[in-house]
Amino acid sequence: MLLAIDCGNTNTVFSVWDGTRFICTMRTCTNHVRTADSYFTWFSTLLDHYQIEPDITEVIISSSVPRVVYNLRVFADRFYDARPLVVGKPDCLLPQNPRVDAGTAIGPDRLVNAAGAFDRHGGDLIVVDFGTATTFDVVDTDGAYIGGVIAPGVNLSLEALHMAAAALPHVDITSPEKVVGTNTVACIQSGIFWGYVGLVREICARIKDERDRKMKIVATGGLAPLFQQSENLFDALESDLTMHGLTVIHQFNKDIIPPHDS
Ligand SMILES: Nc1ncnc2c1ncn2[C@@H]1O[C@H](COP(=O)(O)OP(=O)(O)OP(=O)(O)O)[C@@H](O)[C@H]1O
Ligand SMILES: CC(C)(CO)[C@@H](O)C(=O)NCCC(=O)O
Ligand SMILES: [K+]
């Protein structure tokens, strides 16, 4: 079985793929001081809890935080005797090569999203991911990642207001019914929610204009459902898009490099 690991700047997600479906998904905070032993303690405790005994033989990692990769490599090697594929490293090939400015270190999560979305929907896509950052990944007709947009994430924007303004409390995102808030919390919620609705609409419209073609908008990330329920901004909503992309990239590398006998 395959263990797929997606390390974002806020959360790290482990999912076990049995070849047909994800049999479990576990989430922890991203922390570069976490050791291989500590990942295993956390992971095996949850596997015990769910009474799952997966036969993990392969590991793939996508990490937006370069510093965590070392300990995850040690984790894969020590506990599963596996040499992980790491997205963005030269030995991890992508189904389609990205077309961006030379020297650009594209976020592995964006490459993975592009591969996962192309596998499910074909080309000419905008993938919107509501993570620590809100990213837009543009996928060309042939499935290549060709660039996109990076905006601050929803929770980051809420936190920034609280941090910078003495009188503004920490507020959780919600979809307000009205635009005009009649208290401080409602005013902030309105600014963030409707502000992001506008941001998503405007950026997608401008990408379609610039590309001069029809494009499908696929959304993922924790807050995508909130925007979809209220405003129907996306053509598809897929909570497992990054994990799916990891299985696609893993399979692609397996198919082109058949395992040795012996
Ligand atoms: N209704 C909601 N209100 C507030 N937070 C929410 C809500 N629904 C989901 N979330 C949050 O969304 C987050 C999951 O989002 P996701 O995994 O896409 O991004 P992330 O972990 O924040 O970012 P990254 O992947 O960059 O680490 C979780 O932290 C969860 O608490
Ligand atoms: C934009 C984030 C933080 C989103 O997770 C990540 O993809 C990243 O660190 N990207 C590097 C820069 C780039 O993608 O162009
Ligand atoms: K993410």
Tab-separated table of C-alpha atoms and ligand atoms in Angstrom:
chain	number	residue	atom	x	y	z
A	1	MET	CA	0.000	0.000	0.000
A	2	LEU	CA	0.973	3.599	-0.551
A	3	LEU	CA	1.323	6.189	2.193
A	4	ALA	CA	0.725	9.651	0.700
A	5	ILE	CA	1.911	12.621	2.757
A	6	ASP	CA	0.886	16.215	2.048
A	7	CYS	CA	2.751	18.757	4.168
A	8	GLY	CA	1.278	22.241	4.021
A	9	ASN	CA	2.487	25.257	5.950
A	10	THR	CA	-0.271	24.710	8.528
A	11	ASN	CA	-1.298	21.060	8.364
A	12	THR	CA	0.283	17.746	7.457
A	13	VAL	CA	-2.016	15.025	6.132
A	14	PHE	CA	-1.247	11.288	5.895
A	15	SER	CA	-3.499	9.068	3.759
A	16	VAL	CA	-3.165	5.366	3.051
A	17	TRP	CA	-4.097	4.279	-0.489
A	18	ASP	CA	-4.833	0.581	-0.970
A	19	GLY	CA	-4.806	0.822	-4.773
A	20	THR	CA	-8.532	1.502	-4.985
A	21	ARG	CA	-9.392	3.909	-2.205
A	22	PHE	CA	-8.010	5.818	0.745
A	23	ILE	CA	-8.517	3.590	3.769
A	24	CYS	CA	-7.624	6.284	6.297
A	25	THR	CA	-6.664	9.964	6.468
A	26	MET	CA	-4.999	11.629	9.438
A	27	ARG	CA	-4.149	15.265	10.023
A	28	THR	CA	-1.625	16.917	12.313
A	29	CYS	CA	-0.014	20.342	12.509
A	30	THR	CA	3.131	20.897	10.452
A	31	ASN	CA	6.164	21.237	12.678
A	32	HIS	CA	9.711	20.971	11.372
A	33	VAL	CA	11.129	19.844	14.727
A	34	ARG	CA	9.002	16.675	14.689
A	35	THR	CA	11.233	13.623	14.425
A	36	ALA	CA	10.727	10.375	12.516
A	37	ASP	CA	9.963	8.605	15.808
A	38	SER	CA	7.389	11.188	16.730
A	39	TYR	CA	5.600	10.831	13.356
A	40	PHE	CA	5.477	7.099	13.911
A	41	THR	CA	4.129	7.384	17.455
A	42	TRP	CA	1.334	9.658	16.264
A	43	PHE	CA	0.563	7.619	13.132
A	44	SER	CA	0.613	4.174	14.746
A	45	THR	CA	-1.529	5.344	17.662
A	46	LEU	CA	-4.230	6.477	15.257
A	47	LEU	CA	-3.962	3.302	13.177
A	48	ASP	CA	-4.473	1.312	16.385
A	49	HIS	CA	-7.407	3.479	17.295
A	50	TYR	CA	-9.086	2.833	13.948
A	51	GLN	CA	-8.001	-0.838	14.094
A	52	ILE	CA	-6.271	-0.609	10.717
A	53	GLU	CA	-3.124	-2.559	9.908
A	54	PRO	CA	-2.046	-1.297	6.495
A	55	ASP	CA	0.778	-3.007	4.655
A	56	ILE	CA	2.685	0.141	3.666
A	57	THR	CA	5.467	-0.513	1.170
A	58	GLU	CA	5.698	2.817	-0.636
A	59	VAL	CA	5.672	6.477	0.371
A	60	ILE	CA	5.173	9.699	-1.606
A	61	ILE	CA	5.647	13.154	-0.096
A	62	SER	CA	4.614	16.623	-1.210
A	63	SER	CA	5.899	19.336	1.083
A	64	SER	CA	5.571	23.098	0.917
A	65	VAL	CA	7.942	23.205	3.890
A	66	PRO	CA	11.391	22.011	2.784
A	67	ARG	CA	12.667	21.492	6.343
A	68	VAL	CA	10.223	18.700	7.206
A	69	VAL	CA	11.277	16.449	4.342
A	70	TYR	CA	14.392	15.100	6.028
A	71	ASN	CA	12.544	13.657	9.016
A	72	LEU	CA	9.782	12.272	6.795
A	73	ARG	CA	12.426	10.498	4.699
A	74	VAL	CA	13.886	8.975	7.855
A	75	PHE	CA	10.353	7.981	8.955
A	76	ALA	CA	9.688	6.190	5.638
A	77	ASP	CA	13.052	4.451	5.682
A	78	ARG	CA	13.075	3.417	9.339
A	79	PHE	CA	9.533	2.142	9.704
A	80	TYR	CA	8.559	1.030	6.189
A	81	ASP	CA	11.916	0.367	4.582
A	82	ALA	CA	10.769	2.686	1.813
A	83	ARG	CA	12.655	5.296	-0.165
A	84	PRO	CA	9.996	7.970	-0.660
A	85	LEU	CA	9.251	9.809	-3.871
A	86	VAL	CA	9.420	13.529	-3.109
A	87	VAL	CA	7.472	15.787	-5.480
A	88	GLY	CA	9.683	18.523	-6.893
A	89	LYS	CA	12.891	16.473	-6.594
A	90	PRO	CA	14.555	15.456	-9.876
A	91	ASP	CA	13.880	11.738	-9.405
A	92	CYS	CA	10.128	12.313	-9.105
A	93	LEU	CA	8.806	12.772	-12.635
A	94	LEU	CA	5.547	14.545	-13.426
A	95	PRO	CA	3.037	13.385	-16.038
A	96	GLN	CA	3.438	16.798	-17.736
A	97	ASN	CA	6.364	19.181	-17.242
A	98	PRO	CA	5.434	22.639	-15.950
A	99	ARG	CA	5.946	25.635	-18.226
A	100	VAL	CA	7.072	28.550	-16.036
A	101	ASP	CA	10.014	30.954	-15.786
A	102	ALA	CA	13.364	29.176	-15.466
A	103	GLY	CA	14.491	28.770	-11.883
A	104	THR	CA	10.974	28.959	-10.382
A	105	ALA	CA	10.482	26.563	-7.476
A	106	ILE	CA	6.767	25.907	-7.867
A	107	GLY	CA	5.007	24.719	-4.717
A	108	PRO	CA	4.808	20.915	-4.879
A	109	ASP	CA	1.187	21.080	-3.675
A	110	ARG	CA	0.318	23.100	-6.779
A	111	LEU	CA	1.998	20.585	-9.101
A	112	VAL	CA	0.156	17.786	-7.322
A	113	ASN	CA	-3.185	19.606	-7.555
A	114	ALA	CA	-2.605	20.143	-11.273
A	115	ALA	CA	-1.854	16.447	-11.844
A	116	GLY	CA	-4.840	15.311	-9.770
A	117	ALA	CA	-7.278	17.706	-11.427
A	118	PHE	CA	-6.062	16.903	-14.960
A	119	ASP	CA	-6.491	13.186	-14.267
A	120	ARG	CA	-10.112	13.711	-13.279
A	121	HIS	CA	-11.197	16.514	-15.601
A	122	GLY	CA	-8.796	16.792	-18.532
A	123	GLY	CA	-7.189	20.103	-19.501
A	124	ASP	CA	-7.974	23.821	-19.356
A	125	LEU	CA	-8.551	24.084	-15.633
A	126	ILE	CA	-8.258	26.561	-12.829
A	127	VAL	CA	-7.578	24.778	-9.531
A	128	VAL	CA	-8.369	26.866	-6.456
A	129	ASP	CA	-6.887	25.628	-3.167
A	130	PHE	CA	-8.001	27.279	0.089
A	131	GLY	CA	-5.026	26.399	2.297
A	132	THR	CA	-2.595	28.606	4.215
A	133	ALA	CA	-2.474	30.572	0.985
A	134	THR	CA	-5.327	30.736	-1.511
A	135	THR	CA	-3.743	29.513	-4.727
A	136	PHE	CA	-4.952	29.365	-8.296
A	137	ASP	CA	-3.163	26.829	-10.474
A	138	VAL	CA	-3.682	27.046	-14.217
A	139	VAL	CA	-3.604	23.722	-16.086
A	140	ASP	CA	-3.122	23.845	-19.863
A	141	THR	CA	-4.914	21.670	-22.416
A	142	ASP	CA	-2.193	19.000	-22.204
A	143	GLY	CA	-2.206	18.929	-18.395
A	144	ALA	CA	0.888	21.062	-17.795
A	145	TYR	CA	0.971	23.519	-14.920
A	146	ILE	CA	1.545	26.892	-16.568
A	147	GLY	CA	1.365	29.326	-13.665
A	148	GLY	CA	-1.273	30.891	-11.500
A	149	VAL	CA	-1.985	33.222	-8.632
A	150	ILE	CA	-1.040	33.278	-4.944
A	151	ALA	CA	-3.197	35.253	-2.504
A	152	PRO	CA	-3.167	35.213	1.302
A	153	GLY	CA	-5.275	32.442	2.801
A	154	VAL	CA	-8.604	33.188	4.440
A	155	ASN	CA	-7.481	32.281	7.963
A	156	LEU	CA	-4.216	34.165	7.454
A	157	SER	CA	-6.131	37.320	6.533
A	158	LEU	CA	-8.366	36.984	9.586
A	159	GLU	CA	-5.308	36.488	11.770
A	160	ALA	CA	-3.519	39.457	10.211
A	161	LEU	CA	-6.393	41.800	11.089
A	162	HIS	CA	-6.381	40.590	14.674
A	163	MET	CA	-2.595	40.869	14.977
A	164	ALA	CA	-2.292	44.326	13.463
A	165	ALA	CA	-5.293	46.114	14.948
A	166	ALA	CA	-5.540	46.353	18.731
A	167	ALA	CA	-9.340	46.527	18.800
A	168	LEU	CA	-10.047	43.706	16.340
A	169	PRO	CA	-10.719	40.303	17.878
A	170	HIS	CA	-9.833	36.907	16.434
A	171	VAL	CA	-12.831	35.865	14.346
A	172	ASP	CA	-13.725	32.593	12.633
A	173	ILE	CA	-14.812	32.632	9.011
A	174	THR	CA	-18.484	32.190	8.229
A	175	SER	CA	-20.746	33.053	5.310
A	176	PRO	CA	-22.717	36.070	6.506
A	177	GLU	CA	-26.197	36.673	5.146
A	178	LYS	CA	-25.771	40.397	4.956
A	179	VAL	CA	-22.933	42.578	3.735
A	180	VAL	CA	-23.410	45.421	6.209
A	181	GLY	CA	-22.231	44.219	9.595
A	182	THR	CA	-23.826	45.800	12.668
A	183	ASN	CA	-21.051	44.700	15.066
A	184	THR	CA	-17.280	44.303	14.816
A	185	VAL	CA	-17.303	40.544	14.334
A	186	ALA	CA	-19.944	40.729	11.607
A	187	CYS	CA	-18.009	43.529	9.870
A	188	ILE	CA	-14.826	41.416	9.764
A	189	GLN	CA	-16.683	38.307	8.640
A	190	SER	CA	-18.308	40.278	5.857
A	191	GLY	CA	-15.027	41.810	4.727
A	192	ILE	CA	-13.284	38.473	4.553
A	193	PHE	CA	-16.093	36.344	3.170
A	194	TRP	CA	-17.386	38.738	0.509
A	195	GLY	CA	-13.851	39.936	-0.175
A	196	TYR	CA	-12.767	36.386	-1.016
A	197	VAL	CA	-15.897	35.764	-3.081
A	198	GLY	CA	-14.919	38.814	-5.115
A	199	LEU	CA	-11.287	37.764	-5.280
A	200	VAL	CA	-12.133	34.290	-6.571
A	201	ARG	CA	-14.665	35.610	-9.136
A	202	GLU	CA	-12.356	38.337	-10.425
A	203	ILE	CA	-9.244	36.209	-10.667
A	204	CYS	CA	-11.035	33.331	-12.418
A	205	ALA	CA	-12.728	35.726	-14.859
A	206	ARG	CA	-9.425	37.390	-15.669
A	207	ILE	CA	-7.623	34.061	-16.132
A	208	LYS	CA	-10.339	32.937	-18.572
A	209	ASP	CA	-10.100	36.287	-20.419
A	210	GLU	CA	-6.318	36.111	-20.599
A	211	ARG	CA	-6.412	32.507	-21.829
A	212	ASP	CA	-9.362	33.299	-24.096
A	213	ARG	CA	-11.046	29.939	-23.631
A	214	LYS	CA	-13.541	28.063	-21.530
A	215	MET	CA	-12.002	26.659	-18.357
A	216	LYS	CA	-13.364	24.466	-15.629
A	217	ILE	CA	-12.856	25.667	-12.039
A	218	VAL	CA	-12.009	22.913	-9.556
A	219	ALA	CA	-11.771	23.786	-5.852
A	220	THR	CA	-10.188	22.051	-2.892
A	221	GLY	CA	-9.075	22.870	0.653
A	222	GLY	CA	-10.834	23.190	3.983
A	223	LEU	CA	-12.793	26.324	3.225
A	224	ALA	CA	-13.865	25.546	-0.333
A	225	PRO	CA	-17.254	24.096	0.712
A	226	LEU	CA	-18.178	27.278	2.576
A	227	PHE	CA	-17.769	29.331	-0.598
A	228	GLN	CA	-19.404	26.752	-2.807
A	229	GLN	CA	-22.501	26.394	-0.610
A	230	SER	CA	-23.100	30.106	-0.546
A	231	GLU	CA	-21.974	31.269	-3.949
A	232	ASN	CA	-21.565	28.280	-6.267
A	233	LEU	CA	-18.230	29.597	-7.529
A	234	PHE	CA	-16.805	26.287	-8.764
A	235	ASP	CA	-17.630	23.615	-11.336
A	236	ALA	CA	-16.324	20.867	-9.038
A	237	LEU	CA	-15.406	20.557	-5.374
A	238	GLU	CA	-12.937	17.850	-4.380
A	239	SER	CA	-11.697	17.577	-0.829
A	240	ASP	CA	-9.219	14.801	-1.732
A	241	LEU	CA	-7.699	16.497	-4.794
A	242	THR	CA	-4.132	16.800	-3.444
A	243	MET	CA	-4.167	13.198	-2.186
A	244	HIS	CA	-5.536	12.022	-5.522
A	245	GLY	CA	-2.762	13.923	-7.314
A	246	LEU	CA	-0.177	12.151	-5.167
A	247	THR	CA	-1.530	8.745	-6.226
A	248	VAL	CA	-1.478	9.862	-9.885
A	249	ILE	CA	2.158	11.004	-9.683
A	250	HIS	CA	3.145	7.860	-7.796
A	251	GLN	CA	1.511	5.619	-10.400
A	252	PHE	CA	3.124	7.592	-13.227
A	253	ASN	CA	6.592	7.054	-11.753
A	254	LYS	CA	5.877	3.355	-11.214
A	255	ASP	CA	4.687	2.889	-14.780
A	256	ILE	CA	7.742	4.491	-16.366
A	257	ILE	CA	10.270	2.919	-14.025
A	258	PRO	CA	9.239	-0.722	-13.601
A	259	PRO	CA	10.486	-2.270	-10.335
A	260	HIS	CA	13.568	-4.508	-10.509
A	261	ASP	CA	13.145	-8.254	-10.132
A	262	SER	CA	15.068	-9.716	-7.226
B	1	LIG	N1	-15.956	26.253	8.483
B	1	LIG	C1	-14.663	26.369	8.794
B	1	LIG	N2	-14.233	27.404	9.539
B	1	LIG	C2	-12.937	27.554	9.848
B	1	LIG	N3	-11.966	26.698	9.465
B	1	LIG	C3	-12.345	25.656	8.721
B	1	LIG	C4	-13.683	25.417	8.349
B	1	LIG	N4	-13.724	24.303	7.591
B	1	LIG	C5	-12.446	23.856	7.515
B	1	LIG	N5	-11.630	24.667	8.185
B	1	LIG	C6	-10.186	24.563	8.357
B	1	LIG	O1	-9.598	24.323	7.117
B	1	LIG	C7	-8.350	23.700	7.347
B	1	LIG	C8	-8.117	22.610	6.357
B	1	LIG	O2	-7.728	23.209	5.186
B	1	LIG	P1	-6.545	22.712	4.310
B	1	LIG	O3	-6.027	21.415	4.770
B	1	LIG	O4	-7.013	22.828	2.933
B	1	LIG	O5	-5.508	23.841	4.520
B	1	LIG	P2	-4.501	24.143	5.689
B	1	LIG	O6	-4.190	22.909	6.385
B	1	LIG	O7	-5.042	25.288	6.487
B	1	LIG	O8	-3.319	24.719	4.835
B	1	LIG	P3	-2.040	23.982	4.273
B	1	LIG	O9	-2.487	22.853	3.409
B	1	LIG	O10	-1.379	25.082	3.537
B	1	LIG	O11	-1.337	23.521	5.506
B	1	LIG	C9	-8.379	23.082	8.734
B	1	LIG	O12	-7.399	23.698	9.522
B	1	LIG	C10	-9.777	23.401	9.231
B	1	LIG	O13	-9.744	23.794	10.566
B	2	LIG	C1	1.904	29.004	-2.216
B	2	LIG	C2	2.047	27.853	-1.233
B	2	LIG	C3	2.490	28.387	0.124
B	2	LIG	C4	0.666	27.196	-1.089
B	2	LIG	O1	0.700	26.106	-0.242
B	2	LIG	C5	3.062	26.795	-1.766
B	2	LIG	O2	2.594	26.267	-2.949
B	2	LIG	C6	4.433	27.381	-1.975
B	2	LIG	O3	5.169	27.561	-1.049
B	2	LIG	N1	4.771	27.694	-3.263
B	2	LIG	C7	6.062	28.173	-3.679
B	2	LIG	C8	5.980	29.228	-4.719
B	2	LIG	C9	5.156	28.905	-5.957
B	2	LIG	O4	4.331	28.000	-5.949
B	2	LIG	O5	5.332	29.580	-6.974
B	3	K	K	-3.359	22.088	1.149
